[in-house]
């Protein structure tokens, strides 16, 4: 079984109607999304830049900027399974309809949109990467962070994982209904958490895996669980807190 170690110094999550730790704890206990919530205040993002951003990018940046404000960050990982798929679909449909693709929309449809905008907003020359790894994108990002911290034990990593429901054209591939969300954490070297994983003997097919794994992780973190496991179609991920 493979394993990595890391410490979560702080974490936060953001979704419509969910921002505080108490709100996320209540959601973790009930698994019910807020009814008629107040709009999210994206006050950490400059207004002129905010106008052109997708809601997903705003979620990611508001979450990241709120957590990392005035903190020393040495490396950043933005992780999203689907990224700006809604914008990509809109661009493709406009081309099919015979229209020219908007240069601005195209520039903000790439997978590293949020990563690039974060460095522009903060004006910080910090190494940053964007990652996508299917259903276990968050866990792959945690492995990336742990590997970096193994080589740089005095550094701090900002990890931002974000996603939203698939566009209508891809709803056949959607699992349980969920809201768009962003999860941010500041990680450092240490052994407060051990993440172990192993491949399943027979890959499962056509199985409804429920919520994205990030929402499952948020659930366990919000509830203060010291040990839990998350299974997907190819792996079993085991978390253990020291």
XYZ file of N, CA and C in Angstrom:
726
model
N 0.842 -1.191 0.000
C 0.000 0.000 0.000
C 0.883 1.249 0.000
N 0.581 2.193 -0.873
C 1.334 3.441 -0.948
C 0.827 4.422 0.101
N 1.697 5.365 0.500
C 1.264 6.331 1.500
C 2.081 7.611 1.417
N 1.490 8.713 1.858
C 2.166 9.995 2.012
C 1.715 10.594 3.337
N 2.501 11.562 3.823
C 2.174 12.235 5.077
C 2.160 13.743 4.848
N 1.334 14.434 5.597
C 1.291 15.900 5.513
C 0.518 16.434 6.716
N 0.636 17.720 6.920
C -0.120 18.410 7.963
C -1.028 19.438 7.311
N -2.285 19.472 7.725
C -3.214 20.500 7.260
C -3.216 21.609 8.307
N -2.575 22.719 7.990
C -2.522 23.836 8.935
C -3.874 24.517 9.076
N -4.509 24.774 7.943
C -5.835 25.391 7.908
C -6.560 24.906 6.660
N -7.864 24.923 6.729
C -8.641 24.626 5.523
C -9.942 25.425 5.559
N -10.491 25.642 4.407
C -11.782 26.312 4.288
C -12.474 25.780 3.048
N -13.767 25.936 3.010
C -14.543 25.510 1.840
C -15.622 26.541 1.575
N -16.027 26.630 0.324
C -16.998 27.642 -0.079
C -17.967 27.060 -1.103
N -19.254 27.284 -0.847
C -20.301 26.921 -1.793
C -21.479 27.839 -1.491
N -22.455 27.858 -2.351
C -23.596 28.748 -2.156
C -24.288 28.420 -0.838
N -24.297 29.379 0.094
C -24.923 29.174 1.389
C -24.062 28.470 2.403
N -22.824 28.144 2.030
C -21.913 27.415 2.921
C -20.541 28.069 2.895
N -20.135 28.626 4.015
C -18.810 29.234 4.084
C -18.137 29.030 5.434
N -18.882 29.134 6.508
C -18.297 28.994 7.840
C -18.148 27.523 8.215
N -17.307 27.261 9.213
C -17.099 25.886 9.669
C -18.388 25.300 10.244
N -19.189 26.130 10.912
C -20.444 25.629 11.484
C -21.444 25.259 10.391
N -21.471 26.044 9.313
C -22.366 25.733 8.200
C -21.961 24.438 7.521
N -20.668 24.247 7.347
C -20.203 23.007 6.730
C -20.424 21.806 7.646
N -20.305 22.012 8.950
C -20.560 20.911 9.872
C -22.029 20.483 9.812
N -22.923 21.475 9.753
C -24.347 21.154 9.636
C -24.620 20.431 8.324
N -23.988 20.891 7.236
C -24.181 20.222 5.952
C -23.648 18.784 6.015
N -22.502 18.612 6.660
C -21.907 17.274 6.764
C -22.823 16.320 7.522
N -23.548 16.843 8.498
C -24.435 16.005 9.303
C -25.735 15.676 8.569
N -26.225 16.604 7.749
C -27.525 16.412 7.097
C -27.429 16.078 5.619
N -26.320 16.514 4.963
C -26.151 16.356 3.514
C -27.265 17.052 2.735
N -27.809 18.105 3.316
C -28.845 18.888 2.633
C -28.277 20.236 2.231
N -28.476 20.588 0.958
C -27.978 21.865 0.467
C -28.894 22.989 0.938
N -28.349 24.165 1.206
C -29.155 25.284 1.710
C -30.264 25.668 0.735
N -31.410 26.036 1.296
C -32.544 26.483 0.497
C -32.576 28.012 0.480
N -32.706 28.621 -0.697
C -32.765 30.076 -0.867
C -31.624 30.791 -0.140
N -30.372 30.387 -0.396
C -29.246 31.022 0.300
C -28.940 32.414 -0.248
N -28.239 33.187 0.551
C -27.784 34.498 0.107
C -26.666 34.323 -0.926
N -26.565 35.236 -1.915
C -25.474 35.146 -2.895
C -24.115 35.236 -2.207
N -23.127 34.611 -2.805
C -21.776 34.647 -2.265
C -21.157 36.022 -2.530
N -20.472 36.562 -1.552
C -19.743 37.816 -1.722
C -18.307 37.500 -2.148
N -18.003 37.808 -3.380
C -16.653 37.564 -3.895
C -15.800 38.814 -3.678
N -15.712 39.230 -2.429
C -15.082 40.508 -2.127
C -13.560 40.486 -2.149
N -12.962 39.316 -2.228
C -11.506 39.226 -2.302
C -10.988 39.398 -3.729
N -11.900 39.397 -4.704
C -11.519 39.479 -6.114
C -11.777 40.897 -6.615
N -10.798 41.538 -7.233
C -11.016 42.887 -7.775
C -12.211 42.922 -8.721
N -13.044 43.957 -8.566
C -14.306 44.033 -9.311
C -14.106 43.971 -10.819
N -13.106 44.654 -11.339
C -12.882 44.683 -12.786
C -12.536 43.310 -13.337
N -11.840 42.498 -12.556
C -11.502 41.144 -12.990
C -12.675 40.194 -12.770
N -13.430 40.443 -11.724
C -14.530 39.564 -11.345
C -15.603 39.509 -12.423
N -15.799 40.604 -13.147
C -16.876 40.682 -14.142
C -16.741 39.632 -15.226
N -15.522 39.268 -15.565
C -15.300 38.350 -16.681
C -15.135 36.896 -16.246
N -15.106 36.668 -14.961
C -14.853 35.315 -14.468
C -16.116 34.468 -14.435
N -15.950 33.187 -14.621
C -17.056 32.252 -14.415
C -17.296 32.114 -12.922
N -18.451 31.590 -12.569
C -18.751 31.388 -11.153
C -17.773 30.408 -10.519
N -17.354 29.395 -11.288
C -16.417 28.410 -10.761
C -15.072 29.042 -10.421
N -14.553 29.870 -11.317
C -13.295 30.544 -11.048
C -13.416 31.464 -9.839
N -14.539 32.155 -9.715
C -14.735 33.033 -8.563
C -14.766 32.229 -7.260
N -15.400 31.073 -7.274
C -15.406 30.212 -6.096
C -13.975 29.839 -5.690
N -13.203 29.397 -6.676
C -11.836 28.970 -6.396
C -10.988 30.107 -5.849
N -11.075 31.269 -6.488
C -10.229 32.393 -6.089
C -10.667 32.994 -4.755
N -11.969 33.116 -4.529
C -12.437 33.655 -3.247
C -11.983 32.757 -2.100
N -12.107 31.461 -2.297
C -11.682 30.509 -1.275
C -10.180 30.603 -1.027
N -9.398 30.618 -2.100
C -7.942 30.661 -1.975
C -7.454 31.964 -1.369
N -7.988 33.073 -1.854
C -7.534 34.384 -1.378
C -7.924 34.607 0.078
N -9.081 34.107 0.478
C -9.519 34.262 1.861
C -8.608 33.499 2.813
N -8.181 32.314 2.403
C -7.359 31.481 3.279
C -5.905 31.926 3.311
N -5.364 32.299 2.160
C -3.925 32.553 2.056
C -3.538 34.007 2.286
N -4.505 34.864 2.585
C -4.220 36.283 2.771
C -3.165 36.501 3.852
N -2.095 37.216 3.491
C -0.996 37.572 4.396
C -0.271 36.353 4.968
N -0.312 35.234 4.253
C 0.429 34.046 4.686
C 1.542 33.754 3.683
N 2.618 33.176 4.167
C 3.742 32.825 3.309
C 3.448 31.505 2.604
N 3.299 31.575 1.290
C 3.022 30.396 0.473
C 4.180 30.211 -0.505
N 4.663 28.984 -0.606
C 5.820 28.712 -1.463
C 5.459 27.961 -2.746
N 4.326 27.307 -2.756
C 3.931 26.512 -3.922
C 2.413 26.400 -3.910
N 1.802 26.449 -5.086
C 0.342 26.423 -5.180
C -0.092 25.320 -6.148
N -1.121 24.596 -5.745
C -1.712 23.565 -6.605
C -3.195 23.867 -6.775
N -3.610 24.113 -7.997
C -5.028 24.224 -8.313
C -5.462 22.907 -8.950
N -6.514 22.311 -8.425
C -6.956 21.002 -8.902
C -8.449 21.041 -9.212
N -8.819 20.550 -10.383
C -10.227 20.496 -10.765
C -10.420 19.360 -11.762
N -11.398 18.528 -11.500
C -11.644 17.403 -12.409
C -12.107 17.882 -13.782
N -13.074 18.815 -13.802
C -13.666 19.244 -15.070
C -13.265 20.646 -15.487
N -12.764 21.439 -14.546
C -12.330 22.783 -14.894
C -13.444 23.606 -15.530
N -13.072 24.421 -16.502
C -14.019 25.352 -17.137
C -14.795 24.685 -18.276
N -15.380 23.530 -17.983
C -16.081 22.774 -19.024
C -17.305 23.524 -19.547
N -17.989 24.268 -18.681
C -19.157 25.030 -19.137
C -18.754 26.045 -20.203
N -17.646 26.735 -19.975
C -17.186 27.725 -20.957
C -16.734 27.037 -22.242
N -16.107 25.896 -22.114
C -15.650 25.170 -23.298
C -16.837 24.748 -24.156
N -17.889 24.244 -23.513
C -19.089 23.841 -24.245
C -19.721 25.042 -24.950
N -19.795 26.186 -24.262
C -20.363 27.392 -24.881
C -19.544 27.818 -26.103
N -18.213 27.726 -26.004
C -17.364 28.086 -27.133
C -17.584 27.153 -28.324
N -17.672 25.881 -28.052
C -17.886 24.901 -29.126
C -19.234 25.137 -29.801
N -20.250 25.412 -29.000
C -21.573 25.638 -29.583
C -21.607 26.920 -30.417
N -20.874 27.938 -29.986
C -20.843 29.171 -30.774
C -20.151 28.938 -32.111
N -19.128 28.107 -32.114
C -18.434 27.783 -33.371
C -19.346 26.969 -34.286
N -20.078 26.006 -33.698
C -21.018 25.200 -34.483
C -22.087 26.084 -35.118
N -22.490 27.127 -34.384
C -23.510 28.056 -34.897
C -22.952 29.035 -35.923
N -21.653 28.955 -36.182
C -21.054 29.817 -37.190
C -20.471 31.107 -36.657
N -20.440 31.283 -35.344
C -19.890 32.496 -34.764
C -18.403 32.311 -34.451
N -17.712 33.432 -34.321
C -16.318 33.371 -33.918
C -16.229 33.168 -32.409
N -15.248 32.386 -32.005
C -15.035 32.171 -30.575
C -14.494 33.453 -29.936
N -15.058 33.836 -28.817
C -14.605 35.036 -28.115
C -13.201 34.827 -27.566
N -12.246 35.697 -27.909
C -10.878 35.556 -27.376
C -10.841 35.605 -25.850
N -11.657 36.471 -25.262
C -11.676 36.574 -23.802
C -12.240 35.298 -23.191
N -13.326 34.796 -23.770
C -13.913 33.555 -23.255
C -12.938 32.395 -23.417
N -12.235 32.380 -24.553
C -11.269 31.299 -24.770
C -10.142 31.368 -23.745
N -9.643 32.573 -23.494
C -8.517 32.717 -22.560
C -8.892 32.287 -21.151
N -10.197 32.309 -20.835
C -10.629 31.904 -19.499
C -11.326 30.547 -19.498
N -11.098 29.775 -20.549
C -11.683 28.438 -20.624
C -10.650 27.347 -20.395
N -9.375 27.727 -20.272
C -8.316 26.730 -20.125
C -8.274 26.222 -18.686
N -7.591 25.106 -18.475
C -7.630 24.463 -17.168
C -6.868 25.244 -16.100
N -5.918 26.064 -16.508
C -5.156 26.832 -15.517
C -5.643 28.273 -15.391
N -6.905 28.516 -15.771
C -7.463 29.860 -15.665
C -7.342 30.406 -14.243
N -7.841 29.659 -13.269
C -7.824 30.132 -11.881
C -6.403 30.323 -11.370
N -5.511 29.416 -11.742
C -4.129 29.515 -11.287
C -3.473 30.791 -11.800
N -3.669 31.077 -13.073
C -3.074 32.280 -13.645
C -3.643 33.551 -13.044
N -4.962 33.575 -12.854
C -5.588 34.765 -12.293
C -5.178 34.981 -10.839
N -4.942 33.912 -10.104
C -4.505 34.057 -8.714
C -3.174 34.795 -8.637
N -2.225 34.395 -9.486
C -0.912 35.052 -9.443
C -0.988 36.493 -9.915
N -1.913 36.785 -10.845
C -2.089 38.168 -11.306
C -2.663 39.030 -10.183
N -3.679 38.501 -9.499
C -4.320 39.262 -8.418
C -3.343 39.523 -7.276
N -2.622 38.497 -6.873
C -1.733 38.625 -5.718
C -0.388 39.253 -6.068
N -0.065 39.295 -7.383
C 1.217 39.839 -7.831
C 2.383 39.140 -7.140
N 2.242 37.832 -7.005
C 3.267 37.028 -6.348
C 3.854 36.023 -7.336
N 5.165 36.035 -7.528
C 5.805 35.090 -8.446
C 6.009 33.722 -7.791
N 4.904 33.061 -7.462
C 4.973 31.768 -6.778
C 4.783 30.648 -7.800
N 5.583 29.577 -7.726
C 5.353 28.435 -8.618
C 3.955 27.869 -8.417
N 3.272 27.611 -9.512
C 1.895 27.129 -9.419
C 1.656 26.099 -10.512
N 0.864 25.092 -10.198
C 0.536 24.077 -11.188
C -0.962 23.823 -11.161
N -1.504 23.357 -12.273
C -2.909 22.971 -12.358
C -2.976 21.481 -12.656
N -3.889 20.799 -11.996
C -3.906 19.340 -12.045
C -5.326 18.828 -12.247
N -5.447 17.769 -13.023
C -6.712 17.069 -13.187
C -6.423 15.580 -13.258
N -7.141 14.796 -12.465
C -6.867 13.353 -12.430
C -8.157 12.568 -12.211
N -9.174 12.902 -12.993
C -10.419 12.156 -12.910
C -11.073 12.258 -11.553
N -11.699 11.184 -11.130
C -12.469 11.218 -9.889
C -11.606 11.406 -8.653
N -10.328 11.024 -8.720
C -9.454 11.199 -7.551
C -8.506 12.397 -7.725
N -9.023 13.480 -8.290
C -8.211 14.677 -8.508
C -7.671 15.239 -7.193
N -8.517 15.358 -6.169
C -8.043 15.907 -4.891
C -6.942 15.042 -4.296
N -7.122 13.740 -4.308
C -6.107 12.874 -3.724
C -4.795 12.946 -4.504
N -4.888 13.084 -5.805
C -3.671 13.251 -6.604
C -2.983 14.570 -6.276
N -3.768 15.611 -6.031
C -3.196 16.895 -5.645
C -2.511 16.803 -4.288
N -3.079 16.043 -3.370
C -2.457 15.843 -2.062
C -1.139 15.079 -2.183
N -1.091 14.121 -3.085
C 0.170 13.398 -3.322
C 1.216 14.347 -3.904
N 0.795 15.191 -4.853
C 1.697 16.199 -5.426
C 2.236 17.111 -4.320
N 1.361 17.570 -3.437
C 1.784 18.456 -2.347
C 2.745 17.750 -1.408
N 2.440 16.498 -1.053
C 3.297 15.753 -0.133
C 4.681 15.514 -0.729
N 4.740 15.242 -2.022
C 6.039 15.039 -2.688
C 6.860 16.332 -2.671
N 6.184 17.445 -2.934
C 6.879 18.733 -2.901
C 7.402 19.017 -1.494
N 6.587 18.779 -0.481
C 6.990 19.058 0.894
C 8.089 18.116 1.371
N 8.149 16.933 0.796
C 9.232 16.014 1.140
C 10.582 16.588 0.727
N 10.605 17.286 -0.415
C 11.837 17.920 -0.891
C 12.055 19.299 -0.278
N 10.972 19.907 0.201
C 11.044 21.275 0.742
C 10.306 21.329 2.083
N 10.843 20.693 3.112
C 10.110 20.531 4.379
C 9.812 21.819 5.131
N 10.485 22.922 4.778
C 10.230 24.189 5.466
C 9.171 25.037 4.746
N 8.684 24.560 3.626
C 7.760 25.342 2.812
C 6.299 25.084 3.175
N 5.422 25.917 2.615
C 3.984 25.765 2.766
C 3.338 25.711 1.388
N 2.360 24.843 1.251
C 1.659 24.643 -0.016
C 0.204 25.072 0.139
N -0.265 25.853 -0.820
C -1.691 26.184 -0.913
C -2.315 25.246 -1.940
N -3.261 24.447 -1.495
C -3.973 23.528 -2.389
C -5.411 24.008 -2.536
N -5.860 24.127 -3.784
C -7.229 24.581 -4.064
C -7.880 23.571 -5.006
N -8.950 22.934 -4.526
C -9.680 21.965 -5.344
C -11.095 22.499 -5.549
N -11.565 22.497 -6.786
C -12.859 23.115 -7.082
C -13.523 22.434 -8.269
N -14.841 22.446 -8.262
C -15.579 21.845 -9.387
C -17.045 22.239 -9.285
N -17.810 21.888 -10.297
C -19.233 22.193 -10.338
C -19.935 21.114 -11.155
N -21.262 21.040 -11.087
C -21.986 20.040 -11.876
C -21.690 20.185 -13.364
N -21.786 19.081 -14.062
C -21.500 19.067 -15.491
C -22.552 19.844 -16.281
N -22.172 20.356 -17.451
C -23.160 21.009 -18.319
C -24.266 20.037 -18.719
N -25.372 20.596 -19.172
C -26.528 19.781 -19.543
C -26.160 18.694 -20.548
N -25.258 19.021 -21.462
C -24.892 18.073 -22.512
C -24.187 16.823 -21.962
N -23.681 16.899 -20.719
C -22.940 15.788 -20.133
C -23.624 15.225 -18.890
N -24.900 15.548 -18.697
C -25.583 15.124 -17.486
C -25.663 13.603 -17.336
N -25.552 12.890 -18.426
C -25.594 11.423 -18.349
C -24.415 10.872 -17.555
N -23.365 11.688 -17.427
C -22.166 11.240 -16.706
C -22.108 11.792 -15.287
N -23.142 12.529 -14.873
C -23.168 13.120 -13.538
C -23.635 12.099 -12.514
N -23.094 12.197 -11.311
C -23.549 11.332 -10.228
C -24.588 12.078 -9.397
N -24.448 12.106 -8.104
C -25.432 12.791 -7.270
C -25.396 14.298 -7.511
N -26.571 14.925 -7.407
C -26.679 16.361 -7.602
C -25.933 17.103 -6.498
N -25.150 18.068 -6.886
C -24.406 18.848 -5.904
C -24.230 20.264 -6.428
N -23.811 21.161 -5.543
C -23.530 22.535 -5.917
C -22.061 22.669 -6.312
N -21.756 23.780 -7.000
C -20.359 24.106 -7.217
C -19.691 24.390 -5.879
N -18.414 24.089 -5.779
C -17.713 24.235 -4.511
C -16.230 24.522 -4.755
N -15.579 25.009 -3.708
C -14.122 25.157 -3.706
C -13.612 24.793 -2.322
N -12.542 24.041 -2.283
C -11.897 23.621 -1.037
C -10.453 24.088 -1.081
N -10.038 24.810 -0.049
C -8.655 25.298 0.006
C -8.017 24.861 1.317
N -6.739 24.530 1.249
C -6.016 24.112 2.442
C -4.560 24.561 2.341
N -4.002 24.910 3.483
C -2.572 25.205 3.573
C -1.907 24.000 4.220
N -0.983 23.404 3.491
C -0.321 22.180 3.929
C 1.143 22.444 4.253
N 1.663 21.690 5.203
C 3.082 21.744 5.527
C 3.573 20.326 5.760
N 4.892 20.164 5.833
C 5.456 18.848 6.083
C 5.094 18.400 7.496
N 4.911 17.125 7.673
C 4.545 16.592 8.974
C 3.797 15.290 8.809
N 3.378 14.728 9.917
C 2.673 13.449 9.863
C 1.340 13.488 10.594
N 0.729 14.683 10.646
C -0.590 14.783 11.268
C -1.607 13.922 10.531
N -1.472 13.871 9.203
C -2.343 13.022 8.395
C -1.501 12.034 7.591
N -1.970 10.807 7.535
C -1.389 9.814 6.641
C -2.457 9.427 5.628
N -2.121 9.531 4.363
C -3.012 9.126 3.275
C -2.428 7.882 2.624
N -3.173 6.801 2.670
C -2.753 5.546 2.046
C -3.715 5.201 0.917
N -3.206 4.526 -0.087
C -4.090 4.108 -1.173
C -3.594 2.811 -1.800
N -4.546 2.075 -2.337
C -4.227 0.838 -3.048
C -5.233 0.649 -4.166
N -4.791 -0.015 -5.210
C -5.673 -0.301 -6.329
C -6.639 -1.416 -5.944
N -7.890 -1.308 -6.403
C -8.855 -2.376 -6.148
C -8.560 -3.535 -7.084
N -8.931 -4.732 -6.656
C -8.602 -5.933 -7.421
C -9.254 -5.933 -8.798
N -10.543 -5.557 -8.834
C -11.268 -5.520 -10.101
C -11.912 -4.149 -10.244
N -11.433 -3.348 -11.194
C -12.023 -2.011 -11.386
C -13.522 -2.084 -11.579
N -14.253 -1.278 -10.810
C -15.705 -1.247 -10.926
C -16.117 -0.427 -12.139
N -17.213 -0.796 -12.753
C -17.708 -0.085 -13.921
C -19.188 0.242 -13.719
N -19.571 1.404 -14.289
C -20.969 1.817 -14.257
C -21.523 1.858 -12.833
N -20.711 2.375 -11.920
C -21.133 2.491 -10.531
C -21.329 3.966 -10.193
N -22.472 4.288 -9.580
C -22.711 5.656 -9.139
C -21.894 5.895 -7.878
N -20.873 6.746 -7.991
C -19.953 6.942 -6.878
C -20.399 8.055 -5.933
N -21.594 8.625 -6.165
C -22.079 9.646 -5.253
C -21.414 10.987 -5.486
N -21.253 11.747 -4.387
C -20.652 13.070 -4.480
C -19.196 12.984 -4.940
N -18.664 14.096 -5.483
C -17.222 14.157 -5.754
C -16.438 13.872 -4.469
N -15.278 13.263 -4.602
C -14.495 12.872 -3.430
C -14.166 14.056 -2.539
N -14.004 15.236 -3.126
C -13.689 16.416 -2.318
C -14.787 16.693 -1.310
N -16.040 16.551 -1.706
C -17.143 16.775 -0.778
C -17.161 15.718 0.319
N -16.745 14.502 -0.008
C -16.629 13.466 1.026
C -15.529 13.822 2.018
N -14.407 14.329 1.519
C -13.305 14.724 2.404
C -13.745 15.884 3.295
N -14.418 16.881 2.710
C -14.919 18.007 3.502
C -15.842 17.500 4.611
N -16.697 16.531 4.282
C -17.608 15.973 5.272
C -16.852 15.438 6.480
N -15.841 14.621 6.229
C -15.088 14.006 7.333
C -14.261 15.031 8.100
N -13.685 16.003 7.403
C -12.928 17.043 8.088
C -13.841 17.894 8.965
N -15.014 18.245 8.441
C -15.955 19.067 9.197
C -16.462 18.342 10.444
N -16.596 17.021 10.347
C -17.072 16.236 11.481
C -15.948 15.858 12.438
N -14.706 16.166 12.053
C -13.579 15.856 12.925
C -13.210 14.389 12.967
N -13.551 13.647 11.923
C -13.234 12.214 11.893
C -11.721 12.005 11.808
N -11.208 11.104 12.620
C -9.773 10.832 12.644
C -9.366 9.733 11.679
N -10.330 8.980 11.216
C -10.019 7.886 10.299
C -11.218 7.637 9.397
N -10.976 7.552 8.101
C -12.060 7.267 7.166
C -11.473 6.761 5.853
N -12.328 6.179 5.034
C -11.903 5.634 3.749
C -12.867 6.082 2.663
N -12.340 6.322 1.478
C -13.130 6.721 0.315
C -12.736 5.805 -0.842
N -13.714 5.165 -1.431
C -13.451 4.236 -2.531
C -13.960 4.814 -3.832
N -13.220 4.583 -4.897
C -13.707 4.930 -6.226
C -13.594 3.704 -7.111
N -13.708 3.897 -8.401
C -13.761 2.746 -9.303
C -12.422 2.020 -9.445
N -11.324 2.677 -9.026
C -10.009 2.054 -9.200
C -9.181 1.972 -7.925
N -9.503 2.800 -6.930
C -8.660 2.863 -5.741
C -9.488 2.926 -4.469
N -8.840 2.594 -3.380
C -9.377 2.833 -2.056
C -8.402 3.768 -1.347
N -8.917 4.887 -0.851
C -8.099 5.916 -0.207
C -8.409 5.909 1.287
N -7.396 5.714 2.089
C -7.581 5.645 3.528
C -6.873 6.798 4.221
N -7.635 7.541 5.017
C -7.118 8.669 5.776
C -6.972 8.281 7.238
N -5.894 8.720 7.854
C -5.713 8.502 9.274
C -5.044 9.723 9.880
N -5.678 10.239 10.932
C -5.124 11.411 11.632
C -4.399 10.958 12.887
N -3.233 11.508 13.105
C -2.405 11.105 14.233
C -3.036 11.547 15.555
